Tab-separated table of C-alpha atoms (C1' of nucleotides) in Angstrom:
chain	number	residue	atom	x	y	z
A	1	MET	CA	0.080	-0.043	-0.027
A	2	SER	CA	3.012	2.287	0.491
A	3	GLY	CA	4.858	4.071	-2.321
A	4	VAL	CA	6.262	0.940	-3.869
A	5	VAL	CA	8.343	0.597	-6.928
A	6	THR	CA	5.750	2.432	-8.917
A	7	THR	CA	6.401	0.439	-12.198
A	8	TYR	CA	4.780	3.097	-14.425
A	9	HIS	CA	2.646	0.782	-16.385
A	10	GLN	CA	0.998	-0.319	-13.153
A	11	ARG	CA	0.377	3.249	-12.332
A	12	ILE	CA	-2.028	3.499	-15.216
A	13	ALA	CA	-3.542	0.247	-14.207
A	14	GLN	CA	-4.163	1.655	-10.682
A	15	GLU	CA	-5.597	4.798	-12.112
A	16	LYS	CA	-7.991	2.767	-14.207
A	17	ARG	CA	-8.804	0.589	-11.208
A	18	ALA	CA	-9.710	3.604	-9.335
A	19	LEU	CA	-11.910	4.918	-11.987
A	20	ILE	CA	-13.759	1.586	-12.224
A	21	VAL	CA	-14.352	1.525	-8.465
A	22	ALA	CA	-15.618	5.007	-8.484
A	23	ALA	CA	-18.117	4.371	-11.267
A	24	ALA	CA	-19.069	1.141	-9.712
A	25	THR	CA	-19.656	2.764	-6.334
A	26	ALA	CA	-21.980	5.375	-7.844
A	27	LEU	CA	-23.978	2.885	-9.898
A	28	PHE	CA	-24.203	0.245	-7.198
A	29	LEU	CA	-25.447	2.714	-4.649
A	30	GLU	CA	-27.862	4.254	-7.010
A	31	LEU	CA	-29.259	1.102	-8.833
A	32	GLY	CA	-28.531	-1.825	-6.533
A	33	TYR	CA	-26.641	-4.820	-7.473
A	34	ASP	CA	-28.701	-6.582	-9.992
A	35	ARG	CA	-29.592	-3.485	-11.987
A	36	THR	CA	-26.047	-2.339	-12.286
A	37	SER	CA	-24.478	-3.893	-15.349
A	38	LEU	CA	-20.823	-4.271	-16.001
A	39	ALA	CA	-21.346	-2.498	-19.317
A	40	ARG	CA	-22.669	0.559	-17.681
A	41	ILE	CA	-19.739	0.580	-15.187
A	42	ALA	CA	-17.265	0.387	-18.070
A	43	GLU	CA	-19.087	3.062	-19.951
A	44	ARG	CA	-19.321	5.390	-16.987
A	45	SER	CA	-15.642	4.928	-15.981
A	46	GLY	CA	-14.491	5.522	-19.507
A	47	VAL	CA	-12.782	2.194	-19.515
A	48	SER	CA	-13.194	-0.678	-21.998
A	49	ARG	CA	-15.116	-3.801	-20.817
A	50	ALA	CA	-11.933	-5.883	-21.447
A	51	THR	CA	-10.116	-3.823	-18.943
A	52	LEU	CA	-12.723	-4.235	-16.528
A	53	PHE	CA	-12.461	-8.046	-16.714
A	54	LYS	CA	-8.727	-7.902	-16.397
A	55	GLN	CA	-8.920	-5.973	-13.271
A	56	PHE	CA	-11.822	-7.726	-11.633
A	57	PRO	CA	-12.528	-11.392	-12.202
A	58	SER	CA	-16.213	-11.131	-11.560
A	59	LYS	CA	-19.021	-8.800	-10.723
A	60	ALA	CA	-19.109	-9.972	-7.202
A	61	ALA	CA	-15.386	-9.231	-6.788
A	62	LEU	CA	-15.951	-5.691	-8.029
A	63	PHE	CA	-18.795	-5.238	-5.556
A	64	ASP	CA	-16.731	-6.418	-2.676
A	65	ALA	CA	-13.943	-4.116	-3.630
A	66	MET	CA	-16.535	-1.192	-3.749
A	67	VAL	CA	-17.951	-1.990	-0.320
A	68	THR	CA	-14.428	-2.379	1.147
A	69	GLU	CA	-13.160	0.863	-0.091
A	70	SER	CA	-16.192	2.687	0.740
A	71	TRP	CA	-15.841	1.644	4.429
A	72	SER	CA	-12.302	2.797	4.563
A	73	THR	CA	-13.346	6.305	4.013
A	74	ALA	CA	-15.265	6.041	7.276
A	75	ASP	CA	-12.215	5.122	9.290
A	76	GLU	CA	-10.476	8.545	9.359
A	77	GLU	CA	-11.560	9.333	12.941
A	78	ASP	CA	-8.957	9.864	15.578
A	79	PRO	CA	-9.598	8.374	19.149
A	80	PRO	CA	-12.165	10.155	21.226
A	81	PRO	CA	-10.920	12.831	23.658
A	82	ALA	CA	-10.391	12.194	27.395
A	83	GLY	CA	-12.577	13.988	29.872
A	84	ASN	CA	-15.722	13.367	31.939
A	85	VAL	CA	-18.430	10.978	30.932
A	86	VAL	CA	-20.870	13.659	29.638
A	87	ASP	CA	-18.332	15.355	27.271
A	88	GLY	CA	-17.042	11.879	26.017
A	89	LEU	CA	-20.411	10.435	25.408
A	90	SER	CA	-21.602	13.683	23.671
A	91	THR	CA	-18.546	13.632	21.328
A	92	ILE	CA	-18.982	10.043	20.422
A	93	GLY	CA	-22.677	10.341	20.028
A	94	ARG	CA	-22.305	13.405	17.696
A	95	ARG	CA	-19.755	11.489	15.631
A	96	TYR	CA	-21.949	8.492	15.414
A	97	ALA	CA	-24.891	10.600	14.353
A	98	GLU	CA	-22.776	12.413	11.755
A	99	LEU	CA	-21.703	9.089	10.372
A	100	LEU	CA	-25.259	7.793	10.047
A	101	SER	CA	-26.439	11.083	8.483
A	102	ARG	CA	-24.138	10.962	5.422
A	103	ALA	CA	-26.156	10.149	2.347
A	104	GLN	CA	-23.359	7.917	1.023
A	105	MET	CA	-23.381	5.825	4.146
A	106	THR	CA	-27.021	5.434	4.194
A	107	ASP	CA	-27.011	4.157	0.593
A	108	LEU	CA	-24.171	1.819	1.468
A	109	PHE	CA	-26.065	0.487	4.478
A	110	ARG	CA	-29.028	-0.042	2.277
A	111	ILE	CA	-27.293	-2.010	-0.434
A	112	VAL	CA	-25.371	-3.983	2.160
A	113	ILE	CA	-28.590	-4.879	3.954
A	114	ALA	CA	-30.183	-5.737	0.648
A	115	GLU	CA	-27.283	-8.024	-0.539
A	116	LEU	CA	-26.526	-9.679	2.711
A	117	PRO	CA	-28.146	-12.940	1.860
A	118	ARG	CA	-25.807	-13.117	-1.127
A	119	PHE	CA	-22.688	-11.703	0.622
A	120	PRO	CA	-23.054	-12.850	4.211
A	121	GLU	CA	-19.415	-11.852	4.990
A	122	LEU	CA	-20.397	-8.128	4.507
A	123	ALA	CA	-22.038	-8.412	7.935
A	124	ASN	CA	-18.721	-8.473	9.701
A	125	ALA	CA	-17.614	-5.500	7.750
A	126	GLN	CA	-20.795	-3.610	8.572
A	127	PHE	CA	-20.246	-4.210	12.414
A	128	SER	CA	-16.471	-3.552	12.326
A	129	HIS	CA	-16.603	-0.294	10.389
A	130	GLY	CA	-20.035	0.973	11.606
A	131	LYS	CA	-21.338	0.401	15.008
A	132	MET	CA	-18.451	-1.411	16.611
A	133	PRO	CA	-15.929	1.393	17.030
A	134	TYR	CA	-18.504	3.670	18.604
A	135	PHE	CA	-19.903	0.856	20.730
A	136	GLU	CA	-16.444	0.140	22.079
A	137	SER	CA	-15.869	3.821	22.778
A	138	VAL	CA	-19.087	4.125	24.769
A	139	ARG	CA	-18.368	0.907	26.450
A	140	GLY	CA	-14.968	2.030	27.581
A	141	TYR	CA	-16.226	5.217	28.933
A	142	LEU	CA	-18.912	3.578	31.038
A	143	LEU	CA	-16.579	0.825	32.183
A	144	ALA	CA	-13.928	3.350	33.350
A	145	GLU	CA	-16.549	5.478	35.158
A	146	HIS	CA	-18.142	2.328	36.766
A	147	GLU	CA	-14.769	1.205	38.125
A	148	ALA	CA	-14.076	4.710	39.224
A	149	GLY	CA	-17.294	4.558	41.188
A	150	THR	CA	-18.860	7.585	39.423
A	151	VAL	CA	-21.649	5.596	37.925
A	152	ARG	CA	-23.096	2.136	38.548
A	153	VAL	CA	-23.524	0.158	35.283
A	154	GLU	CA	-24.036	-3.472	35.708
A	155	ASP	CA	-24.671	-4.468	32.156
A	156	VAL	CA	-22.167	-2.075	30.255
A	157	ASP	CA	-22.926	-3.668	26.827
A	158	LEU	CA	-26.679	-3.061	27.241
A	159	ALA	CA	-26.102	0.440	28.442
A	160	ALA	CA	-23.911	1.223	25.366
A	161	THR	CA	-26.530	-0.263	23.098
A	162	GLN	CA	-29.187	1.773	24.717
A	163	PHE	CA	-27.157	4.985	24.268
A	164	LEU	CA	-26.349	4.365	20.573
A	165	GLY	CA	-29.904	3.124	20.010
A	166	MET	CA	-31.409	6.292	21.284
A	167	ILE	CA	-29.397	8.152	18.656
A	168	SER	CA	-29.700	5.870	15.587
A	169	ASN	CA	-33.391	5.328	16.059
A	170	TYR	CA	-33.887	9.085	15.544
A	171	VAL	CA	-31.212	9.927	13.108
A	172	PHE	CA	-30.738	6.756	11.094
A	173	TRP	CA	-34.174	5.109	10.383
A	174	PRO	CA	-35.883	8.057	8.855
A	175	THR	CA	-32.863	8.617	6.530
A	176	LEU	CA	-32.910	4.999	5.521
A	177	LEU	CA	-36.589	4.854	4.855
A	178	VAL	CA	-37.379	8.136	3.417
A	179	PRO	CA	-35.137	9.015	0.442
A	180	GLY	CA	-33.734	12.562	0.906
A	181	TRP	CA	-34.721	12.778	4.494
A	182	GLN	CA	-32.685	15.369	6.438
A	183	VAL	CA	-32.388	16.061	10.141
A	184	SER	CA	-30.972	19.531	11.031
A	185	ALA	CA	-27.667	19.637	12.754
A	186	GLU	CA	-29.320	21.456	15.657
A	187	ARG	CA	-31.841	18.587	16.241
A	188	VAL	CA	-29.094	16.162	15.997
A	189	ALA	CA	-27.057	17.885	18.664
A	190	GLN	CA	-30.319	18.035	20.768
A	191	VAL	CA	-31.120	14.404	20.265
A	192	VAL	CA	-27.564	13.451	21.247
A	193	ASP	CA	-27.610	15.723	24.401
A	194	GLU	CA	-30.978	14.184	25.491
A	195	ALA	CA	-29.495	10.702	25.026
A	196	VAL	CA	-26.573	11.540	27.242
A	197	ARG	CA	-28.818	13.073	29.796
A	198	THR	CA	-30.995	9.948	29.863
A	199	ILE	CA	-28.005	7.622	30.208
A	200	VAL	CA	-26.428	9.594	32.992
A	201	ALA	CA	-29.832	9.994	34.696
A	202	ARG	CA	-30.266	6.251	34.744
A	203	TYR	CA	-26.916	5.023	35.719
A	204	ALA	CA	-25.827	7.964	37.892
A	205	ALA	CA	-29.107	8.117	39.773
A	206	PRO	CA	-29.246	6.424	43.275
A	207	ALA	CA	-30.261	2.809	43.028
A	208	ARG	CA	-34.011	2.499	42.976
A	209	SER	CA	-34.670	-1.161	43.572
A	210	ASP	CA	-38.280	-0.507	44.056
A	211	ILE	CA	-39.014	0.014	40.227
B	1	MET	CA	-64.162	-7.889	1.269
B	2	SER	CA	-67.132	-9.515	3.049
B	3	GLY	CA	-68.634	-12.725	2.031
B	4	VAL	CA	-70.207	-11.320	-1.240
B	5	VAL	CA	-72.087	-13.048	-3.924
B	6	THR	CA	-69.421	-15.630	-4.127
B	7	THR	CA	-69.805	-16.314	-7.898
B	8	TYR	CA	-68.203	-19.805	-7.918
B	9	HIS	CA	-65.864	-19.061	-10.815
B	10	GLN	CA	-64.419	-16.067	-8.837
B	11	ARG	CA	-63.757	-18.309	-5.952
B	12	ILE	CA	-61.329	-20.292	-8.005
B	13	ALA	CA	-59.752	-17.073	-9.148
B	14	GLN	CA	-59.214	-15.893	-5.612
B	15	GLU	CA	-57.726	-19.262	-4.722
B	16	LYS	CA	-55.260	-18.925	-7.677
B	17	ARG	CA	-54.444	-15.443	-6.474
B	18	ALA	CA	-53.769	-16.534	-3.001
B	19	LEU	CA	-51.465	-19.272	-4.362
B	20	ILE	CA	-49.722	-16.747	-6.512
B	21	VAL	CA	-49.153	-14.289	-3.567
B	22	ALA	CA	-47.950	-16.914	-1.240
B	23	ALA	CA	-45.455	-18.237	-3.801
B	24	ALA	CA	-44.391	-14.688	-4.616
B	25	THR	CA	-43.940	-13.898	-0.989
B	26	ALA	CA	-41.678	-16.803	-0.347
B	27	LEU	CA	-39.542	-16.194	-3.575
B	28	PHE	CA	-39.375	-12.340	-3.020
B	29	LEU	CA	-38.316	-12.656	0.624
B	30	GLU	CA	-35.808	-15.361	-0.277
B	31	LEU	CA	-34.229	-13.994	-3.411
B	32	GLY	CA	-35.205	-10.322	-3.616
B	33	TYR	CA	-37.077	-8.532	-6.268
B	34	ASP	CA	-34.692	-8.781	-9.358
B	35	ARG	CA	-33.645	-12.349	-8.955
B	36	THR	CA	-37.349	-13.444	-8.476
B	37	SER	CA	-38.754	-14.088	-11.923
B	38	LEU	CA	-42.433	-14.439	-12.819
B	39	ALA	CA	-41.742	-17.808	-14.329
B	40	ARG	CA	-40.490	-19.167	-11.033
B	41	ILE	CA	-43.450	-17.688	-9.258
B	42	ALA	CA	-45.841	-19.308	-11.673
B	43	GLU	CA	-43.890	-22.630	-11.380
B	44	ARG	CA	-43.866	-22.526	-7.533
B	45	SER	CA	-47.560	-21.646	-7.141
B	46	GLY	CA	-48.616	-24.339	-9.614
B	47	VAL	CA	-50.266	-21.804	-11.862
B	48	SER	CA	-49.703	-20.980	-15.531
B	49	ARG	CA	-47.951	-17.880	-16.620
B	50	ALA	CA	-50.871	-16.688	-18.441
B	51	THR	CA	-53.031	-16.680	-15.272
B	52	LEU	CA	-50.394	-14.755	-13.516
B	53	PHE	CA	-50.543	-12.091	-16.123
B	54	LYS	CA	-54.450	-12.029	-15.860
B	55	GLN	CA	-54.410	-11.572	-12.182
B	56	PHE	CA	-51.593	-9.051	-11.898
B	57	PRO	CA	-50.774	-6.399	-14.595
B	58	SER	CA	-47.094	-6.317	-13.768
B	59	LYS	CA	-44.453	-7.635	-11.636
B	60	ALA	CA	-44.493	-4.359	-9.557
B	61	ALA	CA	-48.167	-4.892	-8.928
B	62	LEU	CA	-47.579	-8.304	-7.651
B	63	PHE	CA	-44.690	-7.156	-5.365
B	64	ASP	CA	-46.975	-4.430	-4.047
B	65	ALA	CA	-49.757	-6.854	-3.269
B	66	MET	CA	-47.185	-9.152	-1.594
B	67	VAL	CA	-46.042	-6.387	0.718
B	68	THR	CA	-49.438	-5.140	1.531
B	69	GLU	CA	-50.703	-8.514	2.426
B	70	SER	CA	-47.692	-9.343	4.425
B	71	TRP	CA	-48.125	-6.226	6.510
B	72	SER	CA	-51.746	-7.149	7.226
B	73	THR	CA	-50.614	-10.154	9.251
B	74	ALA	CA	-48.944	-7.859	11.655
B	75	ASP	CA	-52.049	-5.885	12.614
B	76	GLU	CA	-53.785	-8.334	14.698
B	77	GLU	CA	-52.972	-6.710	17.993
B	78	ASP	CA	-55.594	-5.242	20.364
B	79	PRO	CA	-55.061	-1.938	22.079
B	80	PRO	CA	-52.586	-1.945	24.963
B	81	PRO	CA	-53.804	-2.446	28.345
B	82	ALA	CA	-54.452	0.464	30.767
B	83	GLY	CA	-52.431	0.656	33.813
B	84	ASN	CA	-49.402	2.415	35.332
B	85	VAL	CA	-46.623	3.595	33.107
B	86	VAL	CA	-44.166	0.793	33.954
B	87	ASP	CA	-46.595	-2.004	32.949
B	88	GLY	CA	-47.851	-0.112	29.948
B	89	LEU	CA	-44.385	0.493	28.597
B	90	SER	CA	-43.267	-2.993	29.326
B	91	THR	CA	-46.146	-4.491	27.447
B	92	ILE	CA	-45.738	-2.250	24.461
B	93	GLY	CA	-41.997	-2.851	24.543
B	94	ARG	CA	-42.373	-6.646	24.623
B	95	ARG	CA	-44.825	-6.605	21.652
B	96	TYR	CA	-42.479	-4.360	19.768
B	97	ALA	CA	-39.592	-6.584	20.461
B	98	GLU	CA	-41.685	-9.615	19.413
B	99	LEU	CA	-42.635	-7.986	16.091
B	100	LEU	CA	-39.037	-7.180	15.256
B	101	SER	CA	-37.882	-10.694	16.102
B	102	ARG	CA	-40.054	-12.506	13.655
B	103	ALA	CA	-37.966	-13.927	10.834
B	104	GLN	CA	-40.658	-13.035	8.238
B	105	MET	CA	-40.757	-9.519	9.480
B	106	THR	CA	-37.063	-9.113	9.208
B	107	ASP	CA	-36.987	-10.418	5.632
B	108	LEU	CA	-39.864	-8.173	4.802
B	109	PHE	CA	-37.898	-5.179	6.318
B	110	ARG	CA	-34.997	-6.140	4.378
B	111	ILE	CA	-36.601	-6.223	0.985
B	112	VAL	CA	-38.484	-3.124	1.622
B	113	ILE	CA	-35.438	-1.258	2.491
B	114	ALA	CA	-33.634	-2.649	-0.452
B	115	GLU	CA	-36.478	-1.728	-2.993
B	116	LEU	CA	-37.407	1.631	-1.453
B	117	PRO	CA	-35.730	3.634	-4.163
B	118	ARG	CA	-37.962	1.877	-6.685
B	119	PHE	CA	-40.983	1.762	-4.519
B	120	PRO	CA	-40.919	4.854	-2.403
B	121	GLU	CA	-44.481	4.671	-1.307
B	122	LEU	CA	-43.648	1.567	0.696
B	123	ALA	CA	-41.944	3.913	3.287
B	124	ASN	CA	-45.364	4.981	4.393
B	125	ALA	CA	-46.628	1.360	4.787
B	126	GLN	CA	-43.396	0.633	6.693
B	127	PHE	CA	-44.060	3.371	9.078
B	128	SER	CA	-47.900	2.920	9.442
B	129	HIS	CA	-47.709	-0.874	10.053
B	130	GLY	CA	-44.354	-0.950	11.838
B	131	LYS	CA	-43.026	1.684	14.151
B	132	MET	CA	-45.928	3.936	14.189
B	133	PRO	CA	-48.569	2.085	16.280
B	134	TYR	CA	-46.025	1.349	18.958
B	135	PHE	CA	-44.647	4.891	18.786
B	136	GLU	CA	-48.144	6.351	19.280
B	137	SER	CA	-48.834	3.974	22.140
B	138	VAL	CA	-45.684	4.960	23.976
B	139	ARG	CA	-46.395	8.637	23.190
B	140	GLY	CA	-49.862	8.333	24.598
B	141	TYR	CA	-48.653	6.727	27.807
B	142	LEU	CA	-46.014	9.417	28.375
B	143	LEU	CA	-48.271	12.257	27.467
B	144	ALA	CA	-50.987	11.099	29.859
B	145	GLU	CA	-48.494	10.671	32.693
B	146	HIS	CA	-46.945	14.058	32.009
B	147	GLU	CA	-50.298	15.796	32.161
B	148	ALA	CA	-51.066	13.876	35.425
B	149	GLY	CA	-47.802	15.295	36.812
B	150	THR	CA	-46.365	11.827	37.320
B	151	VAL	CA	-43.487	12.414	35.092
B	152	ARG	CA	-42.046	15.402	33.377
B	153	VAL	CA	-41.443	14.853	29.609
B	154	GLU	CA	-40.968	18.058	27.561
B	155	ASP	CA	-40.321	16.330	24.269
B	156	VAL	CA	-42.602	13.384	24.162
B	157	ASP	CA	-41.749	12.351	20.698
B	158	LEU	CA	-38.067	12.256	21.454
B	159	ALA	CA	-38.704	10.110	24.644
B	160	ALA	CA	-40.896	7.706	22.790
B	161	THR	CA	-38.166	7.330	20.146
B	162	GLN	CA	-35.640	6.905	22.782
B	163	PHE	CA	-37.558	4.100	24.308
B	164	LEU	CA	-38.162	2.264	21.123
B	165	GLY	CA	-34.637	2.822	19.956
B	166	MET	CA	-33.132	1.180	23.016
B	167	ILE	CA	-35.045	-1.877	22.232
B	168	SER	CA	-34.815	-1.973	18.402
B	169	ASN	CA	-31.147	-1.298	18.448
B	170	TYR	CA	-30.619	-4.489	20.597
B	171	VAL	CA	-33.189	-6.777	18.943
B	172	PHE	CA	-33.571	-5.584	15.516
B	173	TRP	CA	-30.278	-4.788	14.024
B	174	PRO	CA	-28.404	-8.080	14.842
B	175	THR	CA	-31.317	-10.019	13.370
B	176	LEU	CA	-31.341	-7.895	10.211
B	177	LEU	CA	-27.507	-8.134	9.768
B	178	VAL	CA	-26.801	-11.588	10.713
B	179	PRO	CA	-28.903	-14.230	8.938
B	180	GLY	CA	-30.433	-16.587	11.392
B	181	TRP	CA	-29.590	-14.591	14.448
B	182	GLN	CA	-31.636	-15.290	17.580
B	183	VAL	CA	-32.027	-13.368	20.791
B	184	SER	CA	-33.400	-15.474	23.623
B	185	ALA	CA	-36.823	-14.499	24.928
B	186	GLU	CA	-35.309	-13.995	28.473
B	187	ARG	CA	-32.783	-11.650	27.065
B	188	VAL	CA	-35.408	-9.690	25.188
B	189	ALA	CA	-37.477	-9.374	28.226
B	190	GLN	CA	-34.573	-8.153	30.330
B	191	VAL	CA	-33.681	-5.594	27.558
B	192	VAL	CA	-37.202	-4.273	27.609
B	193	ASP	CA	-37.284	-4.003	31.308
B	194	GLU	CA	-34.096	-2.102	31.376
B	195	ALA	CA	-35.403	0.367	28.651
B	196	VAL	CA	-38.440	1.015	30.856
B	197	ARG	CA	-36.247	1.573	33.918
B	198	THR	CA	-34.017	4.017	31.996
B	199	ILE	CA	-36.881	5.961	30.705
B	200	VAL	CA	-38.566	6.079	34.079
B	201	ALA	CA	-35.296	6.951	35.713
B	202	ARG	CA	-34.752	9.891	33.369
B	203	TYR	CA	-38.187	11.426	33.224
B	204	ALA	CA	-39.468	10.602	36.746
B	205	ALA	CA	-36.234	11.804	38.390
B	206	PRO	CA	-36.135	15.222	39.816
B	207	ALA	CA	-35.109	17.785	37.297
B	208	ARG	CA	-31.318	18.372	37.259
B	209	SER	CA	-30.814	21.486	35.263
B	210	ASP	CA	-27.022	21.214	35.965
B	211	ILE	CA	-26.307	18.380	33.713
C	1	DG	C1'	14.321	1.097	-31.004
C	2	DC	C1'	12.237	-2.580	-29.501
C	3	DA	C1'	9.917	-5.873	-26.167
C	4	DG	C1'	6.248	-6.233	-23.505
C	5	DA	C1'	2.876	-4.511	-20.342
C	6	DG	C1'	-1.478	-2.660	-20.337
C	7	DG	C1'	-5.682	-0.781	-22.625
C	8	DT	C1'	-8.935	-0.848	-26.382
C	9	DG	C1'	-13.006	-1.866	-29.371
C	10	DA	C1'	-15.816	-5.111	-31.282
C	11	DG	C1'	-17.706	-9.072	-31.208
C	12	DT	C1'	-19.474	-13.684	-29.658
C	13	DC	C1'	-21.930	-16.844	-26.630
C	14	DA	C1'	-25.561	-18.913	-24.061
C	15	DC	C1'	-28.957	-17.404	-21.324
C	16	DT	C1'	-32.778	-15.105	-18.873
C	17	DC	C1'	-35.851	-11.650	-18.434
C	18	DG	C1'	-40.764	-9.142	-18.466
C	19	DG	C1'	-44.400	-8.917	-21.255
C	20	DC	C1'	-48.014	-10.579	-24.351
C	21	DT	C1'	-50.943	-13.500	-27.376
C	22	DC	C1'	-53.366	-17.259	-28.909
C	23	DA	C1'	-56.025	-21.455	-29.459
C	24	DC	C1'	-57.884	-24.611	-26.445
C	25	DC	C1'	-59.835	-26.798	-22.340
C	26	DA	C1'	-62.772	-27.282	-17.830
C	27	DT	C1'	-66.292	-26.171	-15.022
C	28	DC	C1'	-70.479	-23.845	-13.205
C	29	DG	C1'	-74.959	-21.438	-13.839
C	30	DG	C1'	-78.827	-20.564	-16.196
D	1	DC	C1'	-77.346	-28.252	-23.015
D	2	DC	C1'	-74.845	-24.349	-23.898
D	3	DG	C1'	-72.698	-20.040	-22.927
D	4	DA	C1'	-69.513	-17.644	-20.248
D	5	DT	C1'	-65.995	-17.295	-17.039
D	6	DG	C1'	-61.521	-18.497	-15.981
D	7	DG	C1'	-57.237	-21.537	-16.438
D	8	DT	C1'	-53.825	-23.730	-19.507
D	9	DG	C1'	-49.817	-24.528	-22.275
D	10	DA	C1'	-46.927	-23.077	-25.549
D	11	DG	C1'	-44.699	-20.018	-28.000
D	12	DC	C1'	-42.798	-15.360	-29.461
D	13	DC	C1'	-40.580	-10.989	-28.947
D	14	DG	C1'	-37.100	-7.515	-28.023
D	15	DA	C1'	-33.924	-6.350	-24.789
D	16	DG	C1'	-30.311	-7.254	-21.569
D	17	DT	C1'	-27.322	-9.966	-18.873
D	18	DG	C1'	-22.313	-11.819	-17.377
D	19	DA	C1'	-18.646	-13.915	-19.092
D	20	DC	C1'	-15.145	-14.274	-22.349
D	21	DT	C1'	-11.896	-13.636	-26.564
D	22	DC	C1'	-8.984	-11.657	-30.038
D	23	DA	C1'	-6.446	-8.766	-32.883
D	24	DC	C1'	-4.722	-4.274	-32.421
D	25	DC	C1'	-2.785	-0.008	-30.597
D	26	DT	C1'	-0.036	2.868	-27.360
D	27	DC	C1'	3.091	3.834	-24.457
D	28	DT	C1'	7.275	2.895	-20.999
D	29	DG	C1'	11.734	1.558	-19.738
D	30	DC	C1'	15.669	-0.828	-20.914
DNA sequence: GCAGAGGTGAGTCACTCGGCTCACCATCGG
DNA sequence: CCGATGGTGAGCCGAGTGACTCACCTCTGC
């Protein structure tokens, strides 16, 4: 992946490959797997069909490359900042909401969900690049604070899922179901803040065994 | 829709129609829209292709009928029981989790999400038969209790979304992403109970404006 | 200046699809 | 008994599809 020997014929090949993947991404996300033909991909990328077959052995391989490289654009985040629980959760929550709000991510989720029966291994990628990093961040925060005695969280996994669920259920589902749906940045921030308040209120509150 | 004049030739037509829809449902949910051909539907339902075209003008019409009739099986619930907030929310939450856990519903959600760009009107059906009834139930409970002074919920819509999100994020996403995923009934009940506790802890707790 | 890597355009192949039509058959109701 | 309603089987059509091949062109790098 680094700046290897460059071999100036391979350079062109990589450029062509990038063009193919870009065109395939746009077409797959717009039309879905079946309705996207290799001919259209070749046409849109300005590459001959023969080149396409030399670069990718099959349509499935091209689809897989498209998903993989799309995910890689979502992994540019640096680790969450240290600080108190409220600030930490707010930061993670806002990033999570921002990820789920991107139109490109929504379309990617849609096609991955649609094609999961045919590409079951994509579920792992969906988890590892989507929910998992945020889940682990939330989990880490809650666990640390629990051990510090600030909060009392018996089921950390459940609490983290609750937190992310309160956000995704508001931000993600409408964008996934209604094409072109937009949630204002202010509303997103408000939703995240309320989610943080709810989690804190639950697990920082004195134990109420009578409920 | 009632037991009309029966016309004993139409009876056979309706039986054939039911066979067609049943076969189409199985094939659409298993293979998706594009990979399901009308020929296979006719074959599986034991009906000739000509009959299929007489009953349904197009593949899209058949798909629409399939989705509509699949949703109708989800609307057999009676109104939620009266009682205190905790019991009410628990009942609604359990029903919601049960709905989201059904394998058939998961497959239906999957294909609806996948085909939404082509059938945008399905989003309305998704809402009105899926989340909406439960959302309204939760909303009604919280609103009534708010007006009664038991709890203090400024944004009832948000609170209802939070509650359902805590459940669906645990129950629904894994079943949607991982084929064959199962969550035990005990765990589901536990998740619902914890969601109720969290909501109650947040909105029944004394106002903490300092957070 | 030439070998070879890589891209190109055109074309072939076997196949499937949704849509449609037609002549013919089975059964019920008057 | 006979007409009408509805189902049947077969076949055709135009359009795409993924996969694959081959002769040819265009550059780079030695």
